[in-house]
Coordinates of C-alpha atoms and ligand atoms in Angstrom, one line a residue:
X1 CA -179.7 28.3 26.8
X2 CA -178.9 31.9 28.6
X3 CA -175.7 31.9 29.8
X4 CA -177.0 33.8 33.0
X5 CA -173.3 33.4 34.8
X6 CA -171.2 36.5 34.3
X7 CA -168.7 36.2 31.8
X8 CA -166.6 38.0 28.9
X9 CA -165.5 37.2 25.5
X10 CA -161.7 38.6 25.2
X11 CA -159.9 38.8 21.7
X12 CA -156.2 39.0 21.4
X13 CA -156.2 40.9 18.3
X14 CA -152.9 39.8 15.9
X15 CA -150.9 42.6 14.2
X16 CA -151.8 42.8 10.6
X17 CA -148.6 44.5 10.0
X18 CA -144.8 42.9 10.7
X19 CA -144.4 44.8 13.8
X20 CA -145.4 43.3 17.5
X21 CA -147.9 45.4 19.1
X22 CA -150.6 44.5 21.6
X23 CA -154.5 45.0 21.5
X24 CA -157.0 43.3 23.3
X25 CA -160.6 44.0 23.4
X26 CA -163.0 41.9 25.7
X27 CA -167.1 42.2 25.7
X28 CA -168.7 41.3 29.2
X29 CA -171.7 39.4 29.7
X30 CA -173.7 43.1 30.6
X31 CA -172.5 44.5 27.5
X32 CA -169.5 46.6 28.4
X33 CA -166.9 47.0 25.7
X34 CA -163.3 47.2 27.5
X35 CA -159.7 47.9 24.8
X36 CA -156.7 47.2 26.4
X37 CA -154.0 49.1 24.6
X38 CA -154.8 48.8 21.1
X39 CA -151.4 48.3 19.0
X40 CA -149.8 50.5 16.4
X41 CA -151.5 52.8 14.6
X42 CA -151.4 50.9 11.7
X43 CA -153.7 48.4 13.4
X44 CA -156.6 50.8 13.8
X45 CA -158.5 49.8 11.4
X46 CA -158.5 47.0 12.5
X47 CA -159.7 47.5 16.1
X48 CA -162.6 50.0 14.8
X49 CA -164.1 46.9 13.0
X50 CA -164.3 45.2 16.2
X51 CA -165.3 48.3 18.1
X52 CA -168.2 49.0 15.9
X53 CA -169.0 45.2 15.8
X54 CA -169.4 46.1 19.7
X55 CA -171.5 49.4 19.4
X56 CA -169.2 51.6 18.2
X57 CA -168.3 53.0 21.8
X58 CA -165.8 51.9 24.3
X59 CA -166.9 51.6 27.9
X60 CA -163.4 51.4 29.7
X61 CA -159.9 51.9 27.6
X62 CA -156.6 50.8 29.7
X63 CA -153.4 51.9 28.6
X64 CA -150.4 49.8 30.0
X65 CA -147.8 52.2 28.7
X66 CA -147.4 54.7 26.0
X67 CA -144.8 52.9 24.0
X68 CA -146.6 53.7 20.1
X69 CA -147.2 49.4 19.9
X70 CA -149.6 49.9 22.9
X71 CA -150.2 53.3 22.4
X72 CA -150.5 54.0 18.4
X73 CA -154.4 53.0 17.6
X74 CA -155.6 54.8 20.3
X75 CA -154.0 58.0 19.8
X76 CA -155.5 57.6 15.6
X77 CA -158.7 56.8 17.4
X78 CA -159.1 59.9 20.1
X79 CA -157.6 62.4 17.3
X80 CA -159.5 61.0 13.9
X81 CA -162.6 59.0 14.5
X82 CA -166.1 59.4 16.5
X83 CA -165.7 56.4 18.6
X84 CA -167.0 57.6 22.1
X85 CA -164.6 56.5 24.9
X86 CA -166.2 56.6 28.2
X87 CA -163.3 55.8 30.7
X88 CA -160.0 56.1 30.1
X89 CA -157.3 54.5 32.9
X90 CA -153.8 54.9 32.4
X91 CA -150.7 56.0 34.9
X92 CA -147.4 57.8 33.2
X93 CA -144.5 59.5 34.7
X94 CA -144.4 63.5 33.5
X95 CA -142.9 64.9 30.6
X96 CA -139.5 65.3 32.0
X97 CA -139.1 62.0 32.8
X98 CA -139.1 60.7 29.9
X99 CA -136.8 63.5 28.1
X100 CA -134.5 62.2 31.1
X101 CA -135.1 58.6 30.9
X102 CA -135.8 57.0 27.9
X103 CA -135.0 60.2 25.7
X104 CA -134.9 58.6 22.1
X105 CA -139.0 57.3 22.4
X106 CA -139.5 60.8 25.2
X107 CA -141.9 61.6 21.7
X108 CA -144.4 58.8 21.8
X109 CA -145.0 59.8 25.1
X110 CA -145.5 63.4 24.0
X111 CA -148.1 62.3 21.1
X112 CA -149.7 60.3 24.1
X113 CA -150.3 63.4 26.5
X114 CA -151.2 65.3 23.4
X115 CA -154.1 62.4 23.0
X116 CA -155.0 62.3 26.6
X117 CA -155.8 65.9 26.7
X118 CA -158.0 66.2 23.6
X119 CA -161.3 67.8 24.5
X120 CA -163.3 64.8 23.7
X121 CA -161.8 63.0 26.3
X122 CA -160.2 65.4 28.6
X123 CA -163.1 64.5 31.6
X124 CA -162.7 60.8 30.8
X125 CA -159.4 60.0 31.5
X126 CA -158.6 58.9 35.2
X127 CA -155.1 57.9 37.1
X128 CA -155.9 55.1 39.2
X129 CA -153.7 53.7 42.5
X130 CA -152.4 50.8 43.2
X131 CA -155.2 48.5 45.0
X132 CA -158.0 50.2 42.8
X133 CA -161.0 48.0 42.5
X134 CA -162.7 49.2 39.1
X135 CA -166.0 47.4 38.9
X136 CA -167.3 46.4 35.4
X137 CA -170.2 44.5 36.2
X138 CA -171.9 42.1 38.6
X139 CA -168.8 39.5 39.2
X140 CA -167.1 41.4 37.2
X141 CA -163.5 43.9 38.0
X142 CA -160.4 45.6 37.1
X143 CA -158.1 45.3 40.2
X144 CA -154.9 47.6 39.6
X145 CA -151.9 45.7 40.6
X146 CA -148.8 48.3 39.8
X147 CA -148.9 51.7 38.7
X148 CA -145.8 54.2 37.1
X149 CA -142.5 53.3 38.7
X150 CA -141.0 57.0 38.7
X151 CA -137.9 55.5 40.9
X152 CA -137.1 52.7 38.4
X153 CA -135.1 54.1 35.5
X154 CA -133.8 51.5 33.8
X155 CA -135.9 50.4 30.7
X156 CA -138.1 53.1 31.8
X157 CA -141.1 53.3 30.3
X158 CA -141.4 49.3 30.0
X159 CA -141.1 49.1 33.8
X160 CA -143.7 51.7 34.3
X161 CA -146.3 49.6 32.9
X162 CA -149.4 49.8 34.5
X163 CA -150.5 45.9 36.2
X164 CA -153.8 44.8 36.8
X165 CA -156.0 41.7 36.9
X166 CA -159.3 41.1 35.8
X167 CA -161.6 39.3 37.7
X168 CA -164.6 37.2 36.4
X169 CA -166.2 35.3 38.9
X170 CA -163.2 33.6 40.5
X171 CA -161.3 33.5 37.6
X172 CA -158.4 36.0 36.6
X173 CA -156.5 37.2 34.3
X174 CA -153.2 39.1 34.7
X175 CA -152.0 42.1 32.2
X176 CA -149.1 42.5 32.4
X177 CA -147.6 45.2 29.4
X178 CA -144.1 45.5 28.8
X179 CA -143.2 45.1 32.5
X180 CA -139.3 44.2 32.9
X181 CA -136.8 42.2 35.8
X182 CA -136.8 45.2 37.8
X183 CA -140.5 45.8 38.0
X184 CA -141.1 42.2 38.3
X185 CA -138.9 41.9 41.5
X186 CA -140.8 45.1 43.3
X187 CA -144.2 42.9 42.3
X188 CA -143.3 39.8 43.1
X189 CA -142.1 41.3 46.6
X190 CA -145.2 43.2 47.0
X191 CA -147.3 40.0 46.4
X192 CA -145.7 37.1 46.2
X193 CA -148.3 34.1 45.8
X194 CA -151.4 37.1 45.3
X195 CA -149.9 37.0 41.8
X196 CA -151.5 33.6 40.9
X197 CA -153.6 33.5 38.4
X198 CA -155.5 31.5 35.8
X199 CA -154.6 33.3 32.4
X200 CA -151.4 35.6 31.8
X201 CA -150.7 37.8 29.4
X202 CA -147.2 37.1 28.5
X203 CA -145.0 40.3 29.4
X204 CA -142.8 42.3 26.3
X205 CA -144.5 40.6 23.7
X206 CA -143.4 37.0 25.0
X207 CA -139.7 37.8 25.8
X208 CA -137.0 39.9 27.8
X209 CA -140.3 40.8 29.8
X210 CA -141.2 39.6 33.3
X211 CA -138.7 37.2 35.0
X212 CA -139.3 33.0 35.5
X213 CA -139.7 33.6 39.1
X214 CA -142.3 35.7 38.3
X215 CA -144.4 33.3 36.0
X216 CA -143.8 30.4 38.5
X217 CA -145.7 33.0 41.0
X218 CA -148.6 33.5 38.4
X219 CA -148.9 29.5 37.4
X220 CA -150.9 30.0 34.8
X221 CA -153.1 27.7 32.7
X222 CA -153.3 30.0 30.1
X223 CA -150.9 32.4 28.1
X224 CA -151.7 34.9 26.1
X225 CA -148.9 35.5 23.6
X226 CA -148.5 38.8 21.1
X227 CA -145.8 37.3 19.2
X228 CA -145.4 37.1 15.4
X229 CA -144.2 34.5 13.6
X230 CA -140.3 36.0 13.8
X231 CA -140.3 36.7 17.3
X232 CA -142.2 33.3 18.7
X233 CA -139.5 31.3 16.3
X234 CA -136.6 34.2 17.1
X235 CA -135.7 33.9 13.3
X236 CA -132.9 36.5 13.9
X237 CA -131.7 35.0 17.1
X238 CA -131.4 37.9 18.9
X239 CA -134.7 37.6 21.1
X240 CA -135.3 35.4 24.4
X241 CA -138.6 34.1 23.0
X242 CA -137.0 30.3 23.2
X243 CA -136.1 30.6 26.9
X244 CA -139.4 32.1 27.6
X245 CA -141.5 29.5 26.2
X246 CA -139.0 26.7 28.1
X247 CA -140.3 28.1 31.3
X248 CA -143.8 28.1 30.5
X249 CA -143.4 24.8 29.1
X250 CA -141.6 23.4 32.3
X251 CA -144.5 25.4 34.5
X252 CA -147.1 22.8 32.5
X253 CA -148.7 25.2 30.2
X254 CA -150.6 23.3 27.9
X255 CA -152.5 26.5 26.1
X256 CA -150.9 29.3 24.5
X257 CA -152.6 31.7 22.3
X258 CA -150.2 33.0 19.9
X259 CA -150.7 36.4 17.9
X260 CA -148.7 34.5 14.8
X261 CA -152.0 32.7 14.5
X262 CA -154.0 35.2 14.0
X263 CA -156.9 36.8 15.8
X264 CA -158.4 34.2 18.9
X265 CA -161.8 34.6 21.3
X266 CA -161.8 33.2 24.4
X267 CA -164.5 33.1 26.7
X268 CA -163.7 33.5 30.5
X269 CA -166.7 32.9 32.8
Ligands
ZN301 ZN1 -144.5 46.8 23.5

């Protein structure tokens, strides 16, 4: 039967490399194409199979941050590829910032702004604000949550993730990118319970990202994991993966998706 209830099928797409990255691509139910991030360069190819699976364009590209794990593929795909991107929504701090902030990766955010002002795409790229309703489809938005945190300069560009939720029906999901403690605290003070919601993408590739009181806010049924194999087991013990998953686990999570098992679809309706 006709599923005639909106509704979207979103992939976490696994690196296919050693490195963590994230990349998420999601088809609605009025055929939209949406990318979220898009991982590492090296993962390109990968997400052009699934873009092209879709109809070789993408409706609506958010960028969280422009970290080259987030940041990477999408760069290869504006500068080497005919992939039309329609909308583009991301939110950075300037130039200077970074050369005064995080000045050893002040570069990838260079080869971003180099990226976000090719000519191709130059028209399609849009800042949003906080409190942004971007409508997808019938049932169907991008509600921006958090935008670049100019005044937080401590794990700068991490904090200045851009935060949003994506409603489907009554049903969200909460992105979350490499947000840190500090951004976490300004969020959960600017929302507080508002952060609830049903599926999470788990912050800084499942550790040293958001802060327990912040999950316990969200209460999720779901998480959404990009964690390899070394970093959900912290083989080289230096990563809070373990203490992550503890809260999660003491929250009642029962379904993570993990990115160390490959490639998952889940429909959200
Ligand atoms: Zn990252």
């Amino acid at each position: 039967m006709l599923n005639k209830k909106a509704h979207i099928e979103l992939t976490q797409i696994s690196a296919r490399s050693d490195n963590s990255m994230m990349s998420y691509i999601i088809k609605t139910s009025n055929n939209k194409t949406i990318v979220i991030d898009g991982g590492l360069k090296i993962e390109a190819e990968t997400l052009k199979q699934y873009i092209q699976k879709y109809g070789n364009k993408v409706d609506y590209w958010f960028i969280t941050h422009p970290h080259k794990d987030h940041v990477g593929a999408f760069i290869d795909i504006v500068e080497n590829s005919d992939i039309k991107i329609e909308n583009i929504y991301y939110s950075i701090n300037s130039q200077e910032w970074y050369n005064e902030n995080e000045p050893n990766r002040a570069y990838e955010a260079e080869e971003f702004y180099r990226a976000i002002q090719n000519e191709k795409i130059k028209e399609k790229a849009k800042t949003p604000q906080i409190g942004d309703k971007i409508k997808i489809g019938k049932n169907i938005y991008v509600e921006i949550l958090q935008t670049a945190n100019p005044e937080i300069t401590y794990n700068a560009i991490n904090n200045s993730s851009m935060v949003f939720k994506i409603h489907v029906n009554d049903k969200t999901i909460l992105m979350l990118g490499d947000i840190g403690p500090e951004a976490s605290e300004k969020l959960i003070k600017k929302y507080g319970k508002n952060l609830k919601s049903d599926i999470v993408q788990m912050s800084h590739h499942g550790q040293s990202g958001a802060t327990e009181e912040f999950y316990k806010l969200v209460e999720p049924e779901i998480c959404l994991w990009q964690s390899p194999q070394w970093l959900w087991d912290n083989v080289t013990g230096t990563f809070k993966t373990l203490e992550t998953r503890k809260w999660m686990e003491n929250l009642g999570v029962k379904t993570n998706y993990v990115a160390k098992d490959g490639d998952i679809t889940i429909t959200v309706e």
